Amino acid sequence: MSKQQLSDPITLRLPLDVLAGTEAVAGACDRSRSWIIVRALKSYLAQEGREVLEIAEARRAIANGEGIDAKEMSVRTG
């Protein structure tokens, strides 16, 4: 299996309760804190992060005049 490319190290300050939770999970599954944090970030990006990007794209489309007016939409559906 090939190694995944990694970024340069980053510094991150966590609230103490988040750090404690991270360490507890890492210990329970015999993984590093970094592994737990990467998994958490991937999960966030796949769910909420994707939603944030979709909303941003919709706002850009509306700003470019690509949206449908709410009044026009109610005429189409009603």
PDB file of C-alpha atoms in Angstrom:
ATOM      1  CA  MET A   1       0.000   0.000   0.000  1.00  0.00           C
ATOM      2  CA  SER A   2       1.418   3.418  -0.928  1.00  0.00           C
ATOM      3  CA  LYS A   3       1.831   6.131   1.666  1.00  0.00           C
ATOM      4  CA  GLN A   4      -0.620   9.010   1.567  1.00  0.00           C
ATOM      5  CA  GLN A   5       0.889  12.416   0.833  1.00  0.00           C
ATOM      6  CA  LEU A   6       0.954  14.607   3.910  1.00  0.00           C
ATOM      7  CA  SER A   7       1.116  18.351   4.386  1.00  0.00           C
ATOM      8  CA  ASP A   8       3.693  20.153   6.430  1.00  0.00           C
ATOM      9  CA  PRO A   9       2.873  19.907  10.140  1.00  0.00           C
ATOM     10  CA  ILE A  10       0.328  22.400  11.452  1.00  0.00           C
ATOM     11  CA  THR A  11      -0.194  23.754  14.957  1.00  0.00           C
ATOM     12  CA  LEU A  12      -3.661  23.534  16.420  1.00  0.00           C
ATOM     13  CA  ARG A  13      -5.007  24.642  19.786  1.00  0.00           C
ATOM     14  CA  LEU A  14      -8.008  22.701  21.025  1.00  0.00           C
ATOM     15  CA  PRO A  15     -10.374  23.326  23.903  1.00  0.00           C
ATOM     16  CA  LEU A  16      -9.319  21.024  26.741  1.00  0.00           C
ATOM     17  CA  ASP A  17     -12.557  19.017  26.589  1.00  0.00           C
ATOM     18  CA  VAL A  18     -12.065  18.347  22.863  1.00  0.00           C
ATOM     19  CA  LEU A  19      -8.467  17.288  23.482  1.00  0.00           C
ATOM     20  CA  ALA A  20      -9.567  14.980  26.299  1.00  0.00           C
ATOM     21  CA  GLY A  21     -12.194  13.396  24.050  1.00  0.00           C
ATOM     22  CA  THR A  22      -9.667  13.001  21.248  1.00  0.00           C
ATOM     23  CA  GLU A  23      -7.170  11.340  23.563  1.00  0.00           C
ATOM     24  CA  ALA A  24      -9.830   9.036  25.016  1.00  0.00           C
ATOM     25  CA  VAL A  25     -10.915   7.832  21.574  1.00  0.00           C
ATOM     26  CA  ALA A  26      -7.309   7.515  20.397  1.00  0.00           C
ATOM     27  CA  GLY A  27      -6.463   5.384  23.421  1.00  0.00           C
ATOM     28  CA  ALA A  28      -9.538   3.206  23.046  1.00  0.00           C
ATOM     29  CA  CYS A  29      -8.737   2.322  19.433  1.00  0.00           C
ATOM     30  CA  ASP A  30      -4.935   2.392  19.760  1.00  0.00           C
ATOM     31  CA  ARG A  31      -4.548   5.246  17.258  1.00  0.00           C
ATOM     32  CA  SER A  32      -2.762   8.587  17.399  1.00  0.00           C
ATOM     33  CA  ARG A  33      -4.482  11.882  18.190  1.00  0.00           C
ATOM     34  CA  SER A  34      -3.548  12.996  14.689  1.00  0.00           C
ATOM     35  CA  TRP A  35      -5.343   9.987  13.168  1.00  0.00           C
ATOM     36  CA  ILE A  36      -8.496  10.793  15.159  1.00  0.00           C
ATOM     37  CA  ILE A  37      -8.400  14.476  14.196  1.00  0.00           C
ATOM     38  CA  VAL A  38      -7.885  13.666  10.496  1.00  0.00           C
ATOM     39  CA  ARG A  39     -10.869  11.269  10.597  1.00  0.00           C
ATOM     40  CA  ALA A  40     -12.996  13.925  12.290  1.00  0.00           C
ATOM     41  CA  LEU A  41     -12.024  16.543   9.704  1.00  0.00           C
ATOM     42  CA  LYS A  42     -12.740  14.175   6.814  1.00  0.00           C
ATOM     43  CA  SER A  43     -16.164  13.446   8.278  1.00  0.00           C
ATOM     44  CA  TYR A  44     -16.881  17.166   8.685  1.00  0.00           C
ATOM     45  CA  LEU A  45     -15.766  17.944   5.125  1.00  0.00           C
ATOM     46  CA  ALA A  46     -17.884  15.124   3.698  1.00  0.00           C
ATOM     47  CA  GLN A  47     -21.016  16.332   5.483  1.00  0.00           C
ATOM     48  CA  GLU A  48     -21.164  19.940   6.657  1.00  0.00           C
ATOM     49  CA  GLY A  49     -18.273  21.080   4.502  1.00  0.00           C
ATOM     50  CA  ARG A  50     -20.014  19.826   1.367  1.00  0.00           C
ATOM     51  CA  GLU A  51     -23.213  21.623   2.403  1.00  0.00           C
ATOM     52  CA  VAL A  52     -21.313  24.884   2.955  1.00  0.00           C
ATOM     53  CA  LEU A  53     -19.809  24.601  -0.548  1.00  0.00           C
ATOM     54  CA  GLU A  54     -23.200  23.821  -2.115  1.00  0.00           C
ATOM     55  CA  ILE A  55     -24.761  26.884  -0.450  1.00  0.00           C
ATOM     56  CA  ALA A  56     -21.859  29.064  -1.610  1.00  0.00           C
ATOM     57  CA  GLU A  57     -22.307  27.770  -5.174  1.00  0.00           C
ATOM     58  CA  ALA A  58     -26.054  28.470  -5.029  1.00  0.00           C
ATOM     59  CA  ARG A  59     -25.373  32.021  -3.835  1.00  0.00           C
ATOM     60  CA  ARG A  60     -22.945  32.537  -6.727  1.00  0.00           C
ATOM     61  CA  ALA A  61     -25.559  31.249  -9.179  1.00  0.00           C
ATOM     62  CA  ILE A  62     -28.175  33.621  -7.773  1.00  0.00           C
ATOM     63  CA  ALA A  63     -25.729  36.529  -7.938  1.00  0.00           C
ATOM     64  CA  ASN A  64     -25.132  35.650 -11.604  1.00  0.00           C
ATOM     65  CA  GLY A  65     -28.869  35.703 -12.300  1.00  0.00           C
ATOM     66  CA  GLU A  66     -29.158  31.941 -12.651  1.00  0.00           C
ATOM     67  CA  GLY A  67     -31.817  31.496  -9.960  1.00  0.00           C
ATOM     68  CA  ILE A  68     -35.586  31.385 -10.227  1.00  0.00           C
ATOM     69  CA  ASP A  69     -37.618  34.091  -8.504  1.00  0.00           C
ATOM     70  CA  ALA A  70     -39.774  32.749  -5.656  1.00  0.00           C
ATOM     71  CA  LYS A  71     -42.905  34.291  -7.188  1.00  0.00           C
ATOM     72  CA  GLU A  72     -42.156  32.594 -10.516  1.00  0.00           C
ATOM     73  CA  MET A  73     -41.573  29.307  -8.733  1.00  0.00           C
ATOM     74  CA  SER A  74     -44.939  29.498  -6.949  1.00  0.00           C
ATOM     75  CA  VAL A  75     -46.652  30.123 -10.298  1.00  0.00           C
ATOM     76  CA  ARG A  76     -44.908  27.053 -11.774  1.00  0.00           C
ATOM     77  CA  THR A  77     -45.856  24.768  -8.878  1.00  0.00           C
ATOM     78  CA  GLY A  78     -49.227  26.168  -7.904  1.00  0.00           C
TER      79      GLY A  78
END
